[in-house]
XYZ file of N, CA and C in Angstrom:
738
model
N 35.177 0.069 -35.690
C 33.981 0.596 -35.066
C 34.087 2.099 -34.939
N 32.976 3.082 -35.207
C 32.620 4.262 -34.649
C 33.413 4.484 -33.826
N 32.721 4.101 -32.688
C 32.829 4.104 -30.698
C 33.785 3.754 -30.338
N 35.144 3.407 -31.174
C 36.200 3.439 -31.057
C 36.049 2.044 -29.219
N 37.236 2.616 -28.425
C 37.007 1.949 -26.913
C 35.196 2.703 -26.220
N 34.258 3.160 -26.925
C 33.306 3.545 -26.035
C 32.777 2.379 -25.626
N 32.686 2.226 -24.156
C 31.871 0.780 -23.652
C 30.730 1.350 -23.551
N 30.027 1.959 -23.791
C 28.233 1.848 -23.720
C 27.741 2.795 -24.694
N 26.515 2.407 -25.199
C 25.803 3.395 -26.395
C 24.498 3.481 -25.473
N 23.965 4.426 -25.709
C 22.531 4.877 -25.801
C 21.839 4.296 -26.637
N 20.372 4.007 -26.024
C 19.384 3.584 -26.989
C 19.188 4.445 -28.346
N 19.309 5.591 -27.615
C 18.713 6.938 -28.338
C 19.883 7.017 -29.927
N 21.318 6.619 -29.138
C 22.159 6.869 -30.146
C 22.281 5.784 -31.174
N 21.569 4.763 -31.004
C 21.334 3.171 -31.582
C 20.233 3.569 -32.225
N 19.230 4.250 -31.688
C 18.189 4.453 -32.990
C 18.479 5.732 -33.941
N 19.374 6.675 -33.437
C 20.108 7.479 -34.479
C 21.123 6.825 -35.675
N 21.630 5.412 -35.197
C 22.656 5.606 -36.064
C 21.062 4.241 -37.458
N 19.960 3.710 -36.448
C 19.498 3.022 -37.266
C 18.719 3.633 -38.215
N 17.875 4.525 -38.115
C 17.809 5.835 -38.923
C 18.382 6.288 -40.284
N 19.794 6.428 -39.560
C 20.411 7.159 -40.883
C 21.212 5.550 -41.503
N 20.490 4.693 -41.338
C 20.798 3.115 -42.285
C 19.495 2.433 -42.997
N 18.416 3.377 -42.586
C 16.949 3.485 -42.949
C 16.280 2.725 -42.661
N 16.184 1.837 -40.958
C 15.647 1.623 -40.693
C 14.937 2.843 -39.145
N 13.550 3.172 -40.187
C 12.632 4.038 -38.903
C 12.080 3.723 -38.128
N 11.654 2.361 -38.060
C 9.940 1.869 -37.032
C 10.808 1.459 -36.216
N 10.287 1.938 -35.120
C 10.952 1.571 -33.584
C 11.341 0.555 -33.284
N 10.150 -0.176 -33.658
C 10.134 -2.017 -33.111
C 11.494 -2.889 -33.816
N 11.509 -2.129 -34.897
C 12.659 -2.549 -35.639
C 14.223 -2.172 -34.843
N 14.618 -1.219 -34.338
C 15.645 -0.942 -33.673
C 15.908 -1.453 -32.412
N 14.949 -2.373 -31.723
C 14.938 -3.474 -30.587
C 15.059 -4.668 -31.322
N 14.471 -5.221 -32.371
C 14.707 -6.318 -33.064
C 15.804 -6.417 -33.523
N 16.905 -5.467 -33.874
C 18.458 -5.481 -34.213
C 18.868 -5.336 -33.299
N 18.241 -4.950 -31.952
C 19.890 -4.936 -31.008
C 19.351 -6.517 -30.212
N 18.526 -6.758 -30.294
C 18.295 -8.036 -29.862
C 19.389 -9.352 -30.488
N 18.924 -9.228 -32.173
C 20.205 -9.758 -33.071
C 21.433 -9.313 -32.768
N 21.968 -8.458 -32.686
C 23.319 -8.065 -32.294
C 23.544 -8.626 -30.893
N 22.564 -8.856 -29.816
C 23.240 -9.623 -28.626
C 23.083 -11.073 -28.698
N 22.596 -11.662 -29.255
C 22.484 -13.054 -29.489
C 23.787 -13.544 -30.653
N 24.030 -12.754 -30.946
C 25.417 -12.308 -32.231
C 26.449 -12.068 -31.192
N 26.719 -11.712 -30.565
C 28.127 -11.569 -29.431
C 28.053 -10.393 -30.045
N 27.447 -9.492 -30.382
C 28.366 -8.266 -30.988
C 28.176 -7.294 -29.394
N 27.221 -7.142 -29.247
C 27.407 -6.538 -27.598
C 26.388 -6.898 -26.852
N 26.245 -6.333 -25.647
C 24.804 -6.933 -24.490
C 23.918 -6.108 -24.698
N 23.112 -6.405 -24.486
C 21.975 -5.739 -24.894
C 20.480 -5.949 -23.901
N 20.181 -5.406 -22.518
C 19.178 -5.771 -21.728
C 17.983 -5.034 -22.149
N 16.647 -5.504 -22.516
C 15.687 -4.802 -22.664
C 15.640 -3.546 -21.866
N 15.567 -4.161 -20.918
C 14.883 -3.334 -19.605
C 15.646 -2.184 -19.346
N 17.269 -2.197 -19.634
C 17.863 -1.111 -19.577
C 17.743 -0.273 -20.994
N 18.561 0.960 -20.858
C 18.721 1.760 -21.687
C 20.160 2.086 -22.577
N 20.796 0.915 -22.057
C 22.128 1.043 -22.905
C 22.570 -0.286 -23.309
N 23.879 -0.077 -24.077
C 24.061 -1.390 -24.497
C 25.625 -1.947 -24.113
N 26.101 -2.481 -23.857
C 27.309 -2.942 -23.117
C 28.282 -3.567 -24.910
N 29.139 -2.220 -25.275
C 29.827 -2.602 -26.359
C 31.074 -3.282 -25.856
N 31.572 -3.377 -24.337
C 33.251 -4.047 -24.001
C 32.525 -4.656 -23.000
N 32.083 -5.867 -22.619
C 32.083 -6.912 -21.958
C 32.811 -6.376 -20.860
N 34.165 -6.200 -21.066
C 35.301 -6.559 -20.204
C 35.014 -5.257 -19.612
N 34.383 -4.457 -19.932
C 34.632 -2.892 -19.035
C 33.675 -3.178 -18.300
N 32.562 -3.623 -18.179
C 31.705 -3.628 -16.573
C 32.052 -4.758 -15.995
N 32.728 -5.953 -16.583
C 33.373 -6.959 -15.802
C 34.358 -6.637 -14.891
N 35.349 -5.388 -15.391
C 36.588 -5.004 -14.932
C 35.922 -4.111 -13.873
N 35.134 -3.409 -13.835
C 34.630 -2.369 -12.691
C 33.596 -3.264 -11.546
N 33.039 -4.397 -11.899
C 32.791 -5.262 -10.406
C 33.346 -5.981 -10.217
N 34.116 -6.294 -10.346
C 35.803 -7.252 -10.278
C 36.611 -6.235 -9.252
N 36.521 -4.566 -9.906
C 37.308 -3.873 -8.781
C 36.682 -3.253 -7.870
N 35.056 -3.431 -7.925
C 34.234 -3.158 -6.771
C 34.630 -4.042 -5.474
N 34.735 -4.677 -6.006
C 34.413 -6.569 -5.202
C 36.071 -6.332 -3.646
N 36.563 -6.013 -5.375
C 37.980 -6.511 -4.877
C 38.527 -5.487 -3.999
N 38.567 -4.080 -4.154
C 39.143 -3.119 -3.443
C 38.135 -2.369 -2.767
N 36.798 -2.715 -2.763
C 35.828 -2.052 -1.299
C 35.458 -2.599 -0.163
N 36.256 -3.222 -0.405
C 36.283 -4.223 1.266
C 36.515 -3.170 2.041
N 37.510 -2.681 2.391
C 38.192 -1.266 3.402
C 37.416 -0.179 3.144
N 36.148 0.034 2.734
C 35.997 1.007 2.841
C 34.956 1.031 2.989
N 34.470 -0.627 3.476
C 32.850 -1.091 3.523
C 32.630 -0.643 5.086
N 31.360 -0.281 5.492
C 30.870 -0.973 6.954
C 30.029 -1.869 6.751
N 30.693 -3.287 7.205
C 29.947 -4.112 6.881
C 28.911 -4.611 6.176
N 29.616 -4.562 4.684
C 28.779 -4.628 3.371
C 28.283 -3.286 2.386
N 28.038 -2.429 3.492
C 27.654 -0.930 3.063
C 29.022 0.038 2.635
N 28.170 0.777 1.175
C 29.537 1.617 0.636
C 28.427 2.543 0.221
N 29.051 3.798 -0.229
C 28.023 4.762 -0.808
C 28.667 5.215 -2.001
N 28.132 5.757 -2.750
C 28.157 5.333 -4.243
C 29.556 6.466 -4.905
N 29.634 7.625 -3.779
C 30.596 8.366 -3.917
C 31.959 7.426 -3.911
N 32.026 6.747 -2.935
C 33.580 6.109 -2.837
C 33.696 5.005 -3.693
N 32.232 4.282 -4.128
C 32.853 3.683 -5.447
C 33.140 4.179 -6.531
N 32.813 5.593 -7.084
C 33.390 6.580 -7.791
C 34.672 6.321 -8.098
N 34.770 6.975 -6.407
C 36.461 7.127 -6.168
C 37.317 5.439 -6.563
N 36.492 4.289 -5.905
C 37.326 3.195 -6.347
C 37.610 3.185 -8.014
N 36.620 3.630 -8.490
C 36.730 3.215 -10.053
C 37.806 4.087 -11.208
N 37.762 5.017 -10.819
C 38.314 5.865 -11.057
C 39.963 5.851 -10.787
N 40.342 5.696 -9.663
C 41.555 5.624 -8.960
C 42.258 4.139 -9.741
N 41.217 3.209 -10.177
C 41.914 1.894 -10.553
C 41.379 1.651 -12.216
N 40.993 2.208 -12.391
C 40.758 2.587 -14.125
C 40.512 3.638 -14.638
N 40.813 4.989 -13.927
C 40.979 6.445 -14.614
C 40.029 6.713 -15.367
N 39.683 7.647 -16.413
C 38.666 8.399 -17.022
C 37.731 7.199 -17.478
N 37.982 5.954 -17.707
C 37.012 5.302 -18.847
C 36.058 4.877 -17.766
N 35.596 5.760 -16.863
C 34.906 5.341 -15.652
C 34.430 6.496 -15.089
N 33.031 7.245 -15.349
C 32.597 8.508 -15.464
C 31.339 7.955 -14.311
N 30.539 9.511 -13.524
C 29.519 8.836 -12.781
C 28.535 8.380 -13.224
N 28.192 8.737 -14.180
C 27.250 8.169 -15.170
C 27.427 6.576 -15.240
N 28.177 6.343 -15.078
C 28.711 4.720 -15.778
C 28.025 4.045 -14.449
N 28.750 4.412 -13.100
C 28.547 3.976 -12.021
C 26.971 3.685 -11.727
N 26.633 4.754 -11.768
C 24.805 3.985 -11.724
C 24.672 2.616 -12.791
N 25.429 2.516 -14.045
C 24.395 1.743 -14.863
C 25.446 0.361 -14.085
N 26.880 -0.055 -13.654
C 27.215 -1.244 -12.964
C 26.387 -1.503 -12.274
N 26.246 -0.328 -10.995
C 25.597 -0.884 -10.230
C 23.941 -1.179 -10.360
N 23.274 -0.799 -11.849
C 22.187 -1.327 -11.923
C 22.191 -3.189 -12.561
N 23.422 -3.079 -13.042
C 23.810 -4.651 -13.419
C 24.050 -5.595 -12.417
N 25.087 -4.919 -11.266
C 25.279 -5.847 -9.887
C 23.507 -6.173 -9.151
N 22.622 -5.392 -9.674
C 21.267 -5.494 -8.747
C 21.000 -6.210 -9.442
N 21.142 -6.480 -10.760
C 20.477 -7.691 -11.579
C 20.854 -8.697 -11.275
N 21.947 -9.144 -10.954
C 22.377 -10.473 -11.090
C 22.519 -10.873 -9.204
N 21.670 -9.679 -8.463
C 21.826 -10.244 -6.960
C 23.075 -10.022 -6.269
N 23.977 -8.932 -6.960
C 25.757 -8.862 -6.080
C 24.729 -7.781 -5.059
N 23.994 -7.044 -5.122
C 24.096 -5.504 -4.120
C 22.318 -5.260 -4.423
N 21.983 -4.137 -3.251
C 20.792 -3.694 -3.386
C 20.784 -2.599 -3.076
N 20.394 -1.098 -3.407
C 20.799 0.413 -3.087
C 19.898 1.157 -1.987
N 20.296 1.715 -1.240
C 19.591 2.637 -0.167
C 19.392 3.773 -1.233
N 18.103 4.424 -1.907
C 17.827 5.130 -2.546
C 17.391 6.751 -1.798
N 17.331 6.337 -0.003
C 16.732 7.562 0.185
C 17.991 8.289 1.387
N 19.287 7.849 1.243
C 20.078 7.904 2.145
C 20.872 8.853 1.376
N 21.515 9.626 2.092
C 22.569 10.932 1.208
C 23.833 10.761 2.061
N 24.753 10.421 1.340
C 25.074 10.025 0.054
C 24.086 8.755 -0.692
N 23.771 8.176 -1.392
C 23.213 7.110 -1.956
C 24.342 5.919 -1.568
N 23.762 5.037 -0.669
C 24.812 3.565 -0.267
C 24.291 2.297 -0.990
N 24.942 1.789 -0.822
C 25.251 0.247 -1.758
C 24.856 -0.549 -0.280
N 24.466 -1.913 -0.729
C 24.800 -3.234 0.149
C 25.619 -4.275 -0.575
N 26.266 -4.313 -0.109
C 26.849 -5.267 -1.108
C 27.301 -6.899 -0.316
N 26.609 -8.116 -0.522
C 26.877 -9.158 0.519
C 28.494 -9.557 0.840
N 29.041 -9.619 -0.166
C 30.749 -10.102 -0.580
C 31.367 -9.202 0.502
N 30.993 -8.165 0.368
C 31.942 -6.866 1.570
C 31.607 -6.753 3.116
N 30.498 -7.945 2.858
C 30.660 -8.128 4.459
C 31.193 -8.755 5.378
N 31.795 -8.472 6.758
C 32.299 -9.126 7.558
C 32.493 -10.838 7.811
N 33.668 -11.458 8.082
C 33.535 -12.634 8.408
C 33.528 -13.242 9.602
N 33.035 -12.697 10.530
C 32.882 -12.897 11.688
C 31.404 -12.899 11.940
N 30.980 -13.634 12.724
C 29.705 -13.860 13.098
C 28.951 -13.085 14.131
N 28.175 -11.819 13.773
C 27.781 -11.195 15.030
C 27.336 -11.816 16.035
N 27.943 -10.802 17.549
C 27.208 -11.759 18.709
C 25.977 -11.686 18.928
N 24.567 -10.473 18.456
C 23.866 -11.140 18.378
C 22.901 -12.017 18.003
N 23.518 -12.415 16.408
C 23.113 -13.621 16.377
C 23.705 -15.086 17.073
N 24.789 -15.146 17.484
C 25.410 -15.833 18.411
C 24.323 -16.226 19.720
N 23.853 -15.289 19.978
C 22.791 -15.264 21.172
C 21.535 -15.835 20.963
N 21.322 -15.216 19.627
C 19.416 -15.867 19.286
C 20.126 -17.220 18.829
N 21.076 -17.841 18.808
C 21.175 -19.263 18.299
C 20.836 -20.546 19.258
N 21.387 -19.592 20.856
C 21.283 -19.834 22.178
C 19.523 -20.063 22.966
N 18.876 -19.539 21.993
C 17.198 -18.988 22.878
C 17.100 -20.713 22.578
N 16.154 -20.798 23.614
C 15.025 -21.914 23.555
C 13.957 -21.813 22.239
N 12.904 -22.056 22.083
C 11.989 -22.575 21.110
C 11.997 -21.996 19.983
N 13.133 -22.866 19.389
C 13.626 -22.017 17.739
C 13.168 -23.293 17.004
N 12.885 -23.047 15.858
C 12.469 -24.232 15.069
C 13.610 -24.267 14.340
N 14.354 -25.243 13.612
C 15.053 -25.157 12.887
C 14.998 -26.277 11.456
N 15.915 -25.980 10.251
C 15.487 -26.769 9.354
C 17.437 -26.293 8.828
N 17.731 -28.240 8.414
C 18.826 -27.678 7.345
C 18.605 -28.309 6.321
N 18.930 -27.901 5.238
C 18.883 -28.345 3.331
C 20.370 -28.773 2.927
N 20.340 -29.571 3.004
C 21.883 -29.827 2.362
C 21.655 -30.283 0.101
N 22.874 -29.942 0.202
C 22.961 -29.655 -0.955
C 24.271 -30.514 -1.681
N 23.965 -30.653 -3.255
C 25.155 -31.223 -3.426
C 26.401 -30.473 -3.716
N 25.705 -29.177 -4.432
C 26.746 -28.146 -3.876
C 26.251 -27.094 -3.912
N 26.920 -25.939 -2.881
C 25.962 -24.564 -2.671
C 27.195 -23.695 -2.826
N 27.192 -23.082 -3.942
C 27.785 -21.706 -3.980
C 27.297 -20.572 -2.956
N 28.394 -19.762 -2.859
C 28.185 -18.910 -2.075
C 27.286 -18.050 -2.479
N 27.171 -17.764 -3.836
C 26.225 -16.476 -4.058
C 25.103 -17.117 -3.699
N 24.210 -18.072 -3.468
C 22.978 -18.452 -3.179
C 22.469 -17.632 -1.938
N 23.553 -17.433 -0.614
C 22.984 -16.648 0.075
C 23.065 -15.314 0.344
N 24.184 -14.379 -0.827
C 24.567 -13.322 -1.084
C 22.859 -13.145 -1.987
N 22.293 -13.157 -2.847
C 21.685 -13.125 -3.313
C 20.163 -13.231 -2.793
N 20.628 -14.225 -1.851
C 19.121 -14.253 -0.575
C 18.839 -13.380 -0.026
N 19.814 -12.484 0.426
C 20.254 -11.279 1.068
C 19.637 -10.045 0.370
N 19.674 -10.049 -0.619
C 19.700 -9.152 -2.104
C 18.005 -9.306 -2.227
N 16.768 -10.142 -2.136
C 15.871 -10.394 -2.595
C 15.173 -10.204 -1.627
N 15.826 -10.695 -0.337
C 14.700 -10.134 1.006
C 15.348 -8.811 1.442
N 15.830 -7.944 0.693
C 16.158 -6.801 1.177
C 15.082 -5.859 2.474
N 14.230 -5.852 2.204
C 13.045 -5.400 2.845
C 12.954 -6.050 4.427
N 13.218 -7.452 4.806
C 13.086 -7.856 5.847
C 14.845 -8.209 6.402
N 15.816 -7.805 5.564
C 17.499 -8.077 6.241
C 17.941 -7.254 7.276
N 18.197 -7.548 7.963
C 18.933 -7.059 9.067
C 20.314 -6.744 8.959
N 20.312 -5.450 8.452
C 21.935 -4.899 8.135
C 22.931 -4.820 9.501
N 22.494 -4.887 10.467
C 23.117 -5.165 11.156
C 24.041 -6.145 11.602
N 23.005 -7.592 11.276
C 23.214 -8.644 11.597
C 23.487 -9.582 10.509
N 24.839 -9.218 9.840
C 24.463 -9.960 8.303
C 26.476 -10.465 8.792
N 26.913 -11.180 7.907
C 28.237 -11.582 7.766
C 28.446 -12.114 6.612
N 29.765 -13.104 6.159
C 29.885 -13.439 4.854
C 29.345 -14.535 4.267
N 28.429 -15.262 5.582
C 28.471 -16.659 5.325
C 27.033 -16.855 6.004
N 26.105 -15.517 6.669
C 24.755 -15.360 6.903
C 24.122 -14.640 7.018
N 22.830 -14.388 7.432
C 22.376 -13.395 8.146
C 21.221 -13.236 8.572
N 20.541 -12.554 9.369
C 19.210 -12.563 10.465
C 18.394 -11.506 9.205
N 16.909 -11.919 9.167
C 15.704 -11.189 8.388
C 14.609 -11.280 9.797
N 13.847 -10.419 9.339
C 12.732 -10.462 10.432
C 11.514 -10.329 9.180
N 10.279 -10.511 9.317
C 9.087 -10.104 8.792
C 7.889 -9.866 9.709
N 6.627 -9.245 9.262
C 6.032 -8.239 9.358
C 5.003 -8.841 10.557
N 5.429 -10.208 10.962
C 4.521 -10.525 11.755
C 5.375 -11.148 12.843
N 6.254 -10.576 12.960
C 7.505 -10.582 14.215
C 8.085 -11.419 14.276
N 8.413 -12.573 12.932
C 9.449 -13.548 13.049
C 10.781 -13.357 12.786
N 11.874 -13.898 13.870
C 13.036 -13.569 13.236
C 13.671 -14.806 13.004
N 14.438 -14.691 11.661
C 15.308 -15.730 11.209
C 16.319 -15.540 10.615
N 17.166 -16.716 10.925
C 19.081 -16.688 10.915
C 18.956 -17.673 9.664
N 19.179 -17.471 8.667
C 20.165 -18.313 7.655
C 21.806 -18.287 7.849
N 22.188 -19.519 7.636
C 23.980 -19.845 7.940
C 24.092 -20.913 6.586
N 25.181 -20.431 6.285
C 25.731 -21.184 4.947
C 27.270 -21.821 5.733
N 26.984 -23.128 5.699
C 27.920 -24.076 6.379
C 28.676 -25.099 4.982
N 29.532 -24.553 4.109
C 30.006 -25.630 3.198
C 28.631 -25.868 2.598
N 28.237 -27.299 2.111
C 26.704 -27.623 1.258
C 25.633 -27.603 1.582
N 25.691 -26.572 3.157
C 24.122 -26.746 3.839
C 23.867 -25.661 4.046
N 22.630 -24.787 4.070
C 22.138 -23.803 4.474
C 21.010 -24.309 6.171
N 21.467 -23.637 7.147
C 21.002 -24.113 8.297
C 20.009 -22.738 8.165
N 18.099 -23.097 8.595
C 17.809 -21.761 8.720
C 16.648 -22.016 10.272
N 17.396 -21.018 11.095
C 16.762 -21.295 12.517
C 15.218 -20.303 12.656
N 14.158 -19.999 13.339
C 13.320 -19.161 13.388
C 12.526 -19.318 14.523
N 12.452 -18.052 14.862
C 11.830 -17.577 16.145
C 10.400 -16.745 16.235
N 9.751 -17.335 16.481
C 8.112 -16.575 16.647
C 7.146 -16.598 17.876
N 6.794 -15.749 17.969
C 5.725 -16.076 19.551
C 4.640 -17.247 18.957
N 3.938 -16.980 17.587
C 3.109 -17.997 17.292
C 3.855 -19.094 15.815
N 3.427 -20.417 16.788
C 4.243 -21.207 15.873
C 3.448 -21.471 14.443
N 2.257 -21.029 14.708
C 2.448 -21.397 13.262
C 2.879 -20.079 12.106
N 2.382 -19.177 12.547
C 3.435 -17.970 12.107
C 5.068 -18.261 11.560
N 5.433 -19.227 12.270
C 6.986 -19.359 12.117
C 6.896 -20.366 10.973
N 6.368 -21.586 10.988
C 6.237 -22.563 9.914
C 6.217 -21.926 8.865
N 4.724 -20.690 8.621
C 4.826 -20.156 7.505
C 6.018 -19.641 6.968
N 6.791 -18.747 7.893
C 7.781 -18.072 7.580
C 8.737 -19.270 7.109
N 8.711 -20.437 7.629
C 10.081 -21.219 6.905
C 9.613 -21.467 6.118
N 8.444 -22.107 5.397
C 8.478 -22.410 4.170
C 8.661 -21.666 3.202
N 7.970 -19.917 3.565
C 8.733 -18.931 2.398
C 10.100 -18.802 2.147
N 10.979 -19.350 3.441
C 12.027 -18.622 3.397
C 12.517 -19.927 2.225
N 12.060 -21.165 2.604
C 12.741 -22.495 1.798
C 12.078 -22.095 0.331
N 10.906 -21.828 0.555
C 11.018 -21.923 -1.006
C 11.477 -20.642 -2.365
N 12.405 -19.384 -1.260
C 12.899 -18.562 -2.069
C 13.950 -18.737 -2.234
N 15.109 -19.504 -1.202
C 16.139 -20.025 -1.287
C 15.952 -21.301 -2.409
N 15.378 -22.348 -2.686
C 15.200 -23.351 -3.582
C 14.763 -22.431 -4.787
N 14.381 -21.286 -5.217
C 13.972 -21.065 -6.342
C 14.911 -20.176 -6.310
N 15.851 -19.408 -5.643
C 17.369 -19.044 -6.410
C 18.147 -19.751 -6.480
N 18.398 -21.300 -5.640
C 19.471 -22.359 -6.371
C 19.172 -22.915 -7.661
N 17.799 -23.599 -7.819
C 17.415 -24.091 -9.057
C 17.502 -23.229 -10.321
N 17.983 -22.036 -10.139
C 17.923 -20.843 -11.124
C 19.102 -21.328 -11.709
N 18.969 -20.339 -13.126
C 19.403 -20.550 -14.118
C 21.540 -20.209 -13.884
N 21.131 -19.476 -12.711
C 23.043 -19.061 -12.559
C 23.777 -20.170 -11.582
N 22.946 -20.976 -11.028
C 23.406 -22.070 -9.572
C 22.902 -23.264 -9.992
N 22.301 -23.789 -10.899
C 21.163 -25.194 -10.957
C 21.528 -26.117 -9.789
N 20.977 -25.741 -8.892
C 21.282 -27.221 -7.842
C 19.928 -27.065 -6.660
N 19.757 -28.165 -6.241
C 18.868 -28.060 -5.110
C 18.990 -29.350 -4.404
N 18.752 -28.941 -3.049
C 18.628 -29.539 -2.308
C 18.449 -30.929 -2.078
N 19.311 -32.169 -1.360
C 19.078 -33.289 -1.385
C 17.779 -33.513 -0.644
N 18.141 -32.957 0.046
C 17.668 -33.626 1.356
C 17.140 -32.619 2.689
N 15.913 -32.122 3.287
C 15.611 -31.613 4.285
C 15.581 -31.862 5.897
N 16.209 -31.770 6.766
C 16.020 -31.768 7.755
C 15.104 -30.650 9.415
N 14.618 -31.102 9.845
C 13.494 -30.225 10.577
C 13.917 -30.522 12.038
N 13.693 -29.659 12.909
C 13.979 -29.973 14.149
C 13.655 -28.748 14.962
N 13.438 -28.585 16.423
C 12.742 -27.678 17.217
C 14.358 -27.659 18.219
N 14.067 -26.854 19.123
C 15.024 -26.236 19.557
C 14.582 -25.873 21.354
């Protein structure tokens, strides 16, 4: 190969090298890298702008996200400088800042993290790096009177189902109130709710002044959780529903 160890090409440099092999029409230089990823020859995401020539090099850099930003998380949160520094420190030059935006635009794809875009430094969320201890106050809202509650058991529930839940309701999560195994969302019409991942069950409790306000809110919440298990990375859903008031 050219690119020798280069793990990523440019679009730009993919339609340079298709060019001088004589193919010109654009459409044509997406139709070969399309073939080339269905070919194992490398990855190839529309939507992005590069192409993943070593597998193993963005595997190896959220493998050492995962693994060595625990200590340097607050609870889930990292900013994009110190994963720099992680990447760098544990795989040296083949790990430039440039690179770092395009992982972490891959970890947002697949639901590992979601980015604070208007915060300086630029921070990460990342669910895996959060705490395993259960904040007290969700400990407390578990305690209130008129909570509705519902659990889904499952035949089996990976963990990313609610790392990823986390990741999709970004907008209504409560960074505060998040841990490794749950966490509290609120939405726009003052409901708050606790998802808990217990082994094969997701327990999800909810609190509203108007109940039917809250119903609504569980059924969105059930049916975004059931449409990221049934997905194509988890296939599983739910046996069985249970409902109950509080």
């Amino acid at each position: 190969s050219q690119n020798g160890d280069k793990p990523l090409m440019e679009m730009a440099e993919f339609r340079r090298l298709c060019r001088n092999s004589g193919l010109p029409a654009a459409s044509d230089y997406k139709k070969l890298a399309s073939r080339f990823h269905r070919a194992g020859m490398f990855i190839y995401f529309q939507t992005r702008n590069n192409m993943i020539l070593n597998p193993e090099w963005v595997t190896n850099a959220i493998y050492t996200i995962l693994e060595q930003g625990g200590p340097h998380a607050a609870n889930g949160i990292l900013d994009c400088e110190t994963i720099e520094d992680i990447l760098y420190e544990a795989q040296g030059e083949s790990y430039r800042k440039s690179h770092v935006d395009f992982v972490l635009k891959i970890m947002d794809q697949y639901g590992l993290c979601f980015r604070y875009r208007t915060s300086e430094p630029e921070q990460v969320f990342i669910p895996m790096l959060c705490r395993r201890e259960e904040p007290e106050n969700v400990v407390a809202f578990l305690q209130e009177e008129d909570l509705i509650q519902m659990e889904l058991l499952f035949p089996y529930l990976p963990a990313g189902v609610i790392y990823q839940l986390m990741v999709d309701l970004k907008t209504g999560l409560d960074t505060k109130n998040v841990w490794l195994s749950g966490a509290m969302f609120h939405n726009p019409e003052g409901c708050t709710a606790v998802v808990i991942r217990e082994k094969n069950r997701l327990i999800l409790s909810i609190r509203c002044t108007n109940r039917v306000s809250a119903l609504k809110y569980l059924g969105e919440l059930v049916a975004r959780i059931e449409g990221i298990a049934r997905g194509d990375m988890y296939n599983t859903a739910p046996l069985e529903r249970r409902i109950g008031y509080q």
